[in-house]
């Protein structure tokens, strides 16, 4: 190219270094989720069990004050590891977590694919890792509000309402179990949701897929279990696997006669497969071969 | 002056399909036009430049640094993609500020830079409207705004004038030229020669993934001028029109089109032909209705250069 003299004006832009480049993605995602009225409704419904269990803790400690003499209530309202497992691995909370994922997570990557937005992200100082962290942090935020936060609040309330540290002396590991199981459930749902969200440009399709796979895996388990009475079919069900691992984390009897290690392996394998699919699907430029 | 963008034997294959082959080039500050028909490799080149594709072979640097996975380089690059890349439900302001936040600016800087960029592209008055309600021209200008908002040194514009009306084109051309005059490196792709001609005199011609020619636009124009041009003239009196030109030595061929009242002229001197046609059209009996140049486009030049 012939060299032509041109005036050169010194660039006065700034080279900024940031420690958390994913944060704007997270903030934007949380803000957009709360703009959806169905999500807001689901989010508040998913907090209902936490309030119910909180009332349960209070009632368990103050049951003598109320002079409640209802048959059996004292055994139901025993705040022990089983109480925590009932909250964390209960059907309702797992279902509500799924609904939160469907309403807040189905479009996280699908919308970017639909809007060709990935190339704009990746033409900026943002790595793929930052992008995934930003998206996953949205889901982690919502899931934490219905898992680890209520779990720790339960422990604190139990100590306050009982007026002693005996509960912690009896179960010193309960805090770690709450944090550990919350982390596992959150990680699993985040990987699962992001992976499904990346397989299509259509948010509705990914929402249906998220819901269907979860429900279908449980239905499949039900059918096989009813036919063969073999508990190992529980490994087919996402919900059953989460409940098995939940029971192990809270040191209570597992609902199915299968080692929780297998269930954990299934969940971790699903996370690994999701990570692989995500890595393959999320590219700045769609290359059609 | 040192090269801002430098590539060496840059090649990219998509499986068995060749995207770009053996491109060695240096691009300096100012506006450079990347010309080529659809499928020539322009977008592949841009995707390599912005680090979104990994080269199969060869190297690529911007300001002496490799681009891929180099966030330092990305801070100095602005990309305006060919396709629309909007969240339709966001307003122009939200779209721009969200992207600026990814550059690492704080809230006040984001607002100031978004305001400035929207001002440059004359969209300030419409910043609160959702992108869905924007016209095509406004969308193109918004895309340009997001490419320049973070004050990049290198701006890459992939077919920025596509589908714009003449007024919209003129506005955007002015904006791009202003940006180039500031000493930045602007790379603009197009498959339409006059669009690039309006922007810059420095061009890179791509064809089938290879560099066909690099140089001043005048060279390309010369190629057109030494190659016969085809000019179609529609008239209600086509035979009288043909008779008027048939004696001229620069008219090589005259062909009547059956379906329309058009005459196709093949001429070696387009300027003289148009001069004569203008005088003829001014005559009361001329009845010239339309003049088009079916081969006055890049494809014709390419066909000539590659000998097809």
Short mmCIF file of C-alpha atoms in Angstrom, two decimals, chain B:
data_model
loop_
_atom_site.label_atom_id
_atom_site.label_comp_id
_atom_site.label_asym_id
_atom_site.label_seq_id
_atom_site.Cartn_x
_atom_site.Cartn_y
_atom_site.Cartn_z
CA UNK B 1 4.56 5.45 9.90
CA UNK B 2 4.34 2.03 11.53
CA UNK B 3 1.53 -0.39 10.81
CA UNK B 4 -1.30 -0.57 13.32
CA UNK B 5 -2.62 -3.85 11.99
CA UNK B 6 -0.14 -6.38 10.64
CA UNK B 7 -0.87 -9.86 9.36
CA UNK B 8 1.52 -12.46 8.08
CA UNK B 9 0.39 -15.43 5.99
CA UNK B 10 -2.95 -15.25 7.77
CA UNK B 11 -5.19 -18.14 6.75
CA UNK B 12 -8.43 -19.60 7.98
CA UNK B 13 -10.25 -22.76 6.93
CA UNK B 14 -13.68 -23.90 8.01
CA UNK B 15 -13.19 -27.62 7.62
CA UNK B 16 -12.55 -28.00 3.91
CA UNK B 17 -13.87 -24.55 3.09
CA UNK B 18 -11.33 -21.80 2.61
CA UNK B 19 -12.21 -18.62 4.46
CA UNK B 20 -8.99 -16.67 4.07
CA UNK B 21 -5.70 -17.63 2.48
CA UNK B 22 -2.19 -16.33 2.93
CA UNK B 23 -3.05 -12.73 3.73
CA UNK B 24 0.02 -10.62 4.50
CA UNK B 25 -0.79 -6.99 4.91
CA UNK B 26 0.01 -3.87 6.92
CA UNK B 27 -2.65 -1.31 7.67
CA UNK B 28 -1.83 2.18 8.87
CA UNK B 29 -3.86 4.89 10.58
CA UNK B 30 -6.62 6.40 8.46
CA UNK B 31 -9.50 4.77 6.62
CA UNK B 32 -8.88 1.60 4.66
CA UNK B 33 -11.59 0.01 2.58
CA UNK B 34 -11.90 -3.74 2.42
CA UNK B 35 -13.64 -4.59 -0.81
CA UNK B 36 -14.90 -7.88 -2.04
CA UNK B 37 -18.05 -9.59 -3.23
CA UNK B 38 -20.14 -11.61 -0.82
CA UNK B 39 -18.15 -14.64 0.35
CA UNK B 40 -14.78 -13.03 -0.44
CA UNK B 41 -13.57 -13.41 3.15
CA UNK B 42 -14.19 -9.91 4.49
CA UNK B 43 -16.14 -11.03 7.54
CA UNK B 44 -13.66 -13.83 8.21
CA UNK B 45 -10.85 -11.27 8.14
CA UNK B 46 -12.75 -9.05 10.55
CA UNK B 47 -13.56 -11.94 12.86
CA UNK B 48 -9.87 -12.81 12.94
CA UNK B 49 -9.00 -9.17 13.62
CA UNK B 50 -11.37 -9.04 16.57
CA UNK B 51 -10.08 -12.31 17.97
CA UNK B 52 -13.37 -14.14 17.52
CA UNK B 53 -11.80 -16.72 15.26
CA UNK B 54 -8.47 -18.43 15.68
CA UNK B 55 -6.22 -18.36 12.62
CA UNK B 56 -5.53 -21.75 11.06
CA UNK B 57 -2.10 -20.52 10.00
CA UNK B 58 -0.24 -17.23 10.27
CA UNK B 59 -0.14 -14.37 12.69
CA UNK B 60 -2.02 -11.19 13.35
CA UNK B 61 -1.10 -8.26 15.56
CA UNK B 62 -2.70 -4.96 16.43
CA UNK B 63 -0.25 -2.40 17.84
CA UNK B 64 2.29 -5.19 17.87
CA UNK B 65 0.22 -7.39 20.18
CA UNK B 66 -1.63 -10.57 19.30
CA UNK B 67 -5.38 -10.11 19.52
CA UNK B 68 -6.93 -13.41 20.50
CA UNK B 69 -7.64 -13.69 24.22
CA UNK B 70 -5.88 -10.39 24.77
CA UNK B 71 -8.20 -8.10 26.69
CA UNK B 72 -5.62 -5.30 26.48
CA UNK B 73 -6.01 -5.30 22.70
CA UNK B 74 -9.81 -5.41 22.90
CA UNK B 75 -9.87 -2.18 24.87
CA UNK B 76 -8.48 -0.46 21.78
CA UNK B 77 -10.82 -2.03 19.24
CA UNK B 78 -14.36 -1.10 18.30
CA UNK B 79 -16.42 -3.52 16.21
CA UNK B 80 -19.54 -2.69 14.23
CA UNK B 81 -20.80 -6.09 13.02
CA UNK B 82 -22.65 -6.60 9.77
CA UNK B 83 -25.66 -8.25 11.36
CA UNK B 84 -27.95 -6.53 13.81
CA UNK B 85 -26.91 -7.39 17.34
CA UNK B 86 -29.49 -5.69 19.53
CA UNK B 87 -31.69 -6.53 22.43
CA UNK B 88 -34.86 -5.26 20.80
CA UNK B 89 -36.60 -4.70 24.13
CA UNK B 90 -33.87 -2.41 25.49
CA UNK B 91 -33.72 1.28 24.75
CA UNK B 92 -30.83 2.65 22.73
CA UNK B 93 -29.46 4.15 25.93
CA UNK B 94 -29.66 0.89 27.88
CA UNK B 95 -28.06 -1.05 25.03
CA UNK B 96 -25.13 1.35 24.83
CA UNK B 97 -24.58 1.77 28.57
CA UNK B 98 -24.64 -2.00 29.13
CA UNK B 99 -21.91 -2.47 26.56
CA UNK B 100 -19.88 0.40 28.00
CA UNK B 101 -20.01 -1.17 31.45
CA UNK B 102 -18.30 -4.22 29.96
CA UNK B 103 -15.39 -1.95 29.06
CA UNK B 104 -14.89 -1.29 32.75
CA UNK B 105 -16.10 2.27 33.13
CA UNK B 106 -17.80 3.56 36.23
CA UNK B 107 -21.41 4.84 36.19
CA UNK B 108 -20.57 8.50 35.57
CA UNK B 109 -18.10 7.67 32.79
CA UNK B 110 -20.59 5.29 31.20
CA UNK B 111 -23.23 8.01 31.13
CA UNK B 112 -20.82 10.61 29.75
CA UNK B 113 -19.46 8.33 27.01
CA UNK B 114 -22.91 7.07 26.03
CA UNK B 115 -24.17 10.64 25.84
CA UNK B 116 -21.22 11.65 23.68
CA UNK B 117 -21.51 8.67 21.31
CA UNK B 118 -25.27 9.10 20.90
CA UNK B 119 -24.68 12.78 20.26
CA UNK B 120 -22.16 11.99 17.52
CA UNK B 121 -24.62 9.70 15.73
CA UNK B 122 -27.51 12.12 16.34
CA UNK B 123 -29.58 9.70 18.39
CA UNK B 124 -29.74 11.61 21.65
CA UNK B 125 -33.34 12.60 21.09
CA UNK B 126 -34.32 8.96 20.60
CA UNK B 127 -32.16 7.39 23.32
CA UNK B 128 -35.15 6.42 25.45
CA UNK B 129 -36.97 4.59 22.66
CA UNK B 130 -36.75 0.82 22.48
CA UNK B 131 -34.47 -0.44 19.71
CA UNK B 132 -37.43 -2.33 18.22
CA UNK B 133 -38.94 0.99 17.15
CA UNK B 134 -35.74 2.27 15.48
CA UNK B 135 -35.54 2.60 11.70
CA UNK B 136 -32.82 0.72 9.82
CA UNK B 137 -30.72 3.86 9.59
CA UNK B 138 -31.01 4.50 13.31
CA UNK B 139 -29.99 0.94 14.05
CA UNK B 140 -26.92 1.27 11.87
CA UNK B 141 -26.00 4.50 13.64
CA UNK B 142 -26.53 2.87 17.03
CA UNK B 143 -24.25 0.02 15.98
CA UNK B 144 -21.67 2.61 14.98
CA UNK B 145 -22.14 4.39 18.32
CA UNK B 146 -21.40 1.23 20.31
CA UNK B 147 -18.26 0.72 18.22
CA UNK B 148 -16.87 4.20 18.97
CA UNK B 149 -18.31 4.90 22.42
CA UNK B 150 -15.27 3.61 24.32
CA UNK B 151 -12.95 5.78 22.25
CA UNK B 152 -11.10 2.97 20.44
CA UNK B 153 -7.96 3.43 18.36
CA UNK B 154 -9.03 0.83 15.82
CA UNK B 155 -12.56 0.76 14.45
CA UNK B 156 -13.74 -2.17 12.38
CA UNK B 157 -16.92 -1.60 10.41
CA UNK B 158 -18.43 -4.58 8.61
CA UNK B 159 -20.72 -3.38 5.80
CA UNK B 160 -21.90 -0.36 7.81
CA UNK B 161 -23.75 1.21 4.87
CA UNK B 162 -25.82 -1.85 4.02
CA UNK B 163 -29.46 -1.10 3.36
CA UNK B 164 -29.25 2.59 4.20
CA UNK B 165 -31.10 5.21 2.21
CA UNK B 166 -28.95 7.86 0.47
CA UNK B 167 -29.40 10.37 3.29
CA UNK B 168 -28.52 7.79 5.92
CA UNK B 169 -25.47 6.75 3.92
CA UNK B 170 -24.30 10.32 3.66
CA UNK B 171 -24.65 10.85 7.40
CA UNK B 172 -22.76 7.70 8.27
CA UNK B 173 -20.05 8.34 5.70
CA UNK B 174 -19.49 11.75 7.28
CA UNK B 175 -19.23 10.19 10.73
CA UNK B 176 -16.75 7.56 9.58
CA UNK B 177 -14.64 10.14 7.78
CA UNK B 178 -14.59 12.36 10.88
CA UNK B 179 -13.39 9.42 12.90
CA UNK B 180 -10.68 8.61 10.37
CA UNK B 181 -9.52 12.22 10.32
CA UNK B 182 -8.84 12.02 14.05
CA UNK B 183 -5.92 9.72 13.27
CA UNK B 184 -7.59 6.47 14.18
CA UNK B 185 -7.38 3.31 12.14
CA UNK B 186 -10.71 2.63 10.50
CA UNK B 187 -11.27 -0.51 8.48
CA UNK B 188 -14.49 -0.52 6.46
CA UNK B 189 -15.79 -3.39 4.38
CA UNK B 190 -18.23 -3.19 1.52
CA UNK B 191 -19.06 -4.94 -1.70
CA UNK B 192 -20.11 -1.70 -3.35
CA UNK B 193 -17.25 0.27 -4.90
CA UNK B 194 -18.85 3.76 -4.84
CA UNK B 195 -19.49 3.42 -1.09
CA UNK B 196 -15.84 2.80 -0.40
CA UNK B 197 -14.87 5.45 -2.91
CA UNK B 198 -16.84 7.97 -0.87
CA UNK B 199 -14.87 7.03 2.23
CA UNK B 200 -11.27 6.44 1.29
CA UNK B 201 -8.68 6.15 -1.44
CA UNK B 202 -6.89 3.18 0.16
CA UNK B 203 -8.39 -0.19 -0.52
CA UNK B 204 -7.73 -3.88 -0.14
CA UNK B 205 -9.46 -6.12 -2.66
CA UNK B 206 -10.37 -9.59 -1.45
CA UNK B 207 -11.60 -12.40 -3.62
CA UNK B 208 -12.07 -16.07 -2.74
CA UNK B 209 -10.24 -15.46 0.51
CA UNK B 210 -7.16 -14.01 -1.15
CA UNK B 211 -5.86 -10.50 -1.59
CA UNK B 212 -6.38 -9.59 -5.19
CA UNK B 213 -5.10 -6.04 -5.12
CA UNK B 214 -3.92 -3.48 -2.62
CA UNK B 215 -3.60 0.15 -3.42
CA UNK B 216 -5.22 3.41 -4.36
CA UNK B 217 -8.78 3.41 -5.54
CA UNK B 218 -7.76 5.24 -8.71
CA UNK B 219 -6.03 2.07 -9.88
CA UNK B 220 -9.30 0.24 -9.60
CA UNK B 221 -11.12 2.99 -11.43
CA UNK B 222 -8.49 2.79 -14.15
CA UNK B 223 -9.18 -0.88 -14.48
CA UNK B 224 -12.81 -0.06 -15.03
CA UNK B 225 -11.95 2.61 -17.56
CA UNK B 226 -9.78 0.30 -19.66
CA UNK B 227 -12.49 -2.33 -19.64
CA UNK B 228 -15.64 -1.90 -21.73
CA UNK B 229 -18.61 -0.64 -19.76
CA UNK B 230 -22.17 -1.71 -20.26
CA UNK B 231 -24.73 1.07 -19.95
CA UNK B 232 -28.45 0.48 -20.19
CA UNK B 233 -30.64 3.35 -21.35
CA UNK B 234 -34.43 3.09 -21.30
CA UNK B 235 -36.28 5.26 -23.74
CA UNK B 236 -39.66 5.32 -25.44
CA UNK B 237 -37.74 5.76 -28.72
CA UNK B 238 -34.97 3.15 -28.38
CA UNK B 239 -34.07 2.93 -32.09
CA UNK B 240 -33.65 6.68 -32.44
CA UNK B 241 -31.47 6.58 -29.35
CA UNK B 242 -29.33 3.78 -30.79
CA UNK B 243 -28.99 5.58 -34.10
CA UNK B 244 -27.67 8.59 -32.25
CA UNK B 245 -24.77 6.64 -30.80
CA UNK B 246 -24.00 3.97 -33.33
CA UNK B 247 -21.60 6.19 -35.27
CA UNK B 248 -19.42 6.99 -32.24
CA UNK B 249 -16.03 5.26 -32.22
CA UNK B 250 -16.12 4.63 -28.45
CA UNK B 251 -19.35 2.62 -28.76
CA UNK B 252 -18.40 -1.01 -29.39
CA UNK B 253 -21.79 -2.67 -29.29
CA UNK B 254 -25.48 -1.82 -29.32
CA UNK B 255 -28.02 -4.35 -28.15
CA UNK B 256 -31.81 -4.04 -27.97
CA UNK B 257 -33.58 -5.64 -25.05
CA UNK B 258 -36.92 -7.12 -26.07
CA UNK B 259 -38.77 -7.07 -22.81
CA UNK B 260 -38.21 -3.42 -22.02
CA UNK B 261 -37.59 -0.38 -24.12
CA UNK B 262 -33.93 -0.50 -23.25
CA UNK B 263 -30.79 -0.27 -25.28
CA UNK B 264 -27.55 -1.76 -23.95
CA UNK B 265 -24.44 0.13 -25.03
CA UNK B 266 -20.95 -1.26 -24.64
CA UNK B 267 -18.46 1.55 -24.52
CA UNK B 268 -14.74 1.98 -23.91
CA UNK B 269 -15.10 5.55 -22.73
CA UNK B 270 -17.78 6.02 -20.21
CA UNK B 271 -17.13 9.73 -19.64
CA UNK B 272 -17.51 10.62 -23.31
CA UNK B 273 -20.59 8.43 -23.59
CA UNK B 274 -22.30 10.16 -20.67
CA UNK B 275 -21.33 13.56 -21.97
CA UNK B 276 -22.99 12.76 -25.28
CA UNK B 277 -26.00 11.16 -23.59
CA UNK B 278 -26.56 14.22 -21.41
CA UNK B 279 -26.67 16.44 -24.48
CA UNK B 280 -28.99 14.01 -26.23
CA UNK B 281 -31.32 13.72 -23.23
CA UNK B 282 -31.75 17.48 -23.26
CA UNK B 283 -33.23 17.34 -26.76
CA UNK B 284 -37.04 17.48 -26.78
CA UNK B 285 -37.48 14.24 -28.78
CA UNK B 286 -34.99 12.18 -26.76
CA UNK B 287 -37.43 10.65 -24.22
CA UNK B 288 -34.71 9.11 -22.07
CA UNK B 289 -36.38 7.56 -19.03
CA UNK B 290 -33.66 5.73 -17.13
CA UNK B 291 -29.91 5.17 -17.25
CA UNK B 292 -28.25 2.32 -15.37
CA UNK B 293 -24.83 0.70 -15.38
CA UNK B 294 -25.34 -3.03 -14.84
CA UNK B 295 -21.63 -3.76 -14.64
CA UNK B 296 -20.48 -0.71 -12.73
CA UNK B 297 -19.91 -2.66 -9.59
CA UNK B 298 -17.20 -4.49 -7.87
CA UNK B 299 -18.16 -7.84 -9.28
CA UNK B 300 -17.45 -6.57 -12.78
CA UNK B 301 -14.00 -5.40 -11.71
CA UNK B 302 -13.35 -8.71 -10.07
CA UNK B 303 -14.51 -10.56 -13.13
CA UNK B 304 -12.08 -8.49 -15.14
CA UNK B 305 -9.21 -8.96 -12.68
CA UNK B 306 -9.65 -12.69 -12.39
CA UNK B 307 -10.25 -13.03 -16.10
CA UNK B 308 -13.71 -14.58 -15.98
#
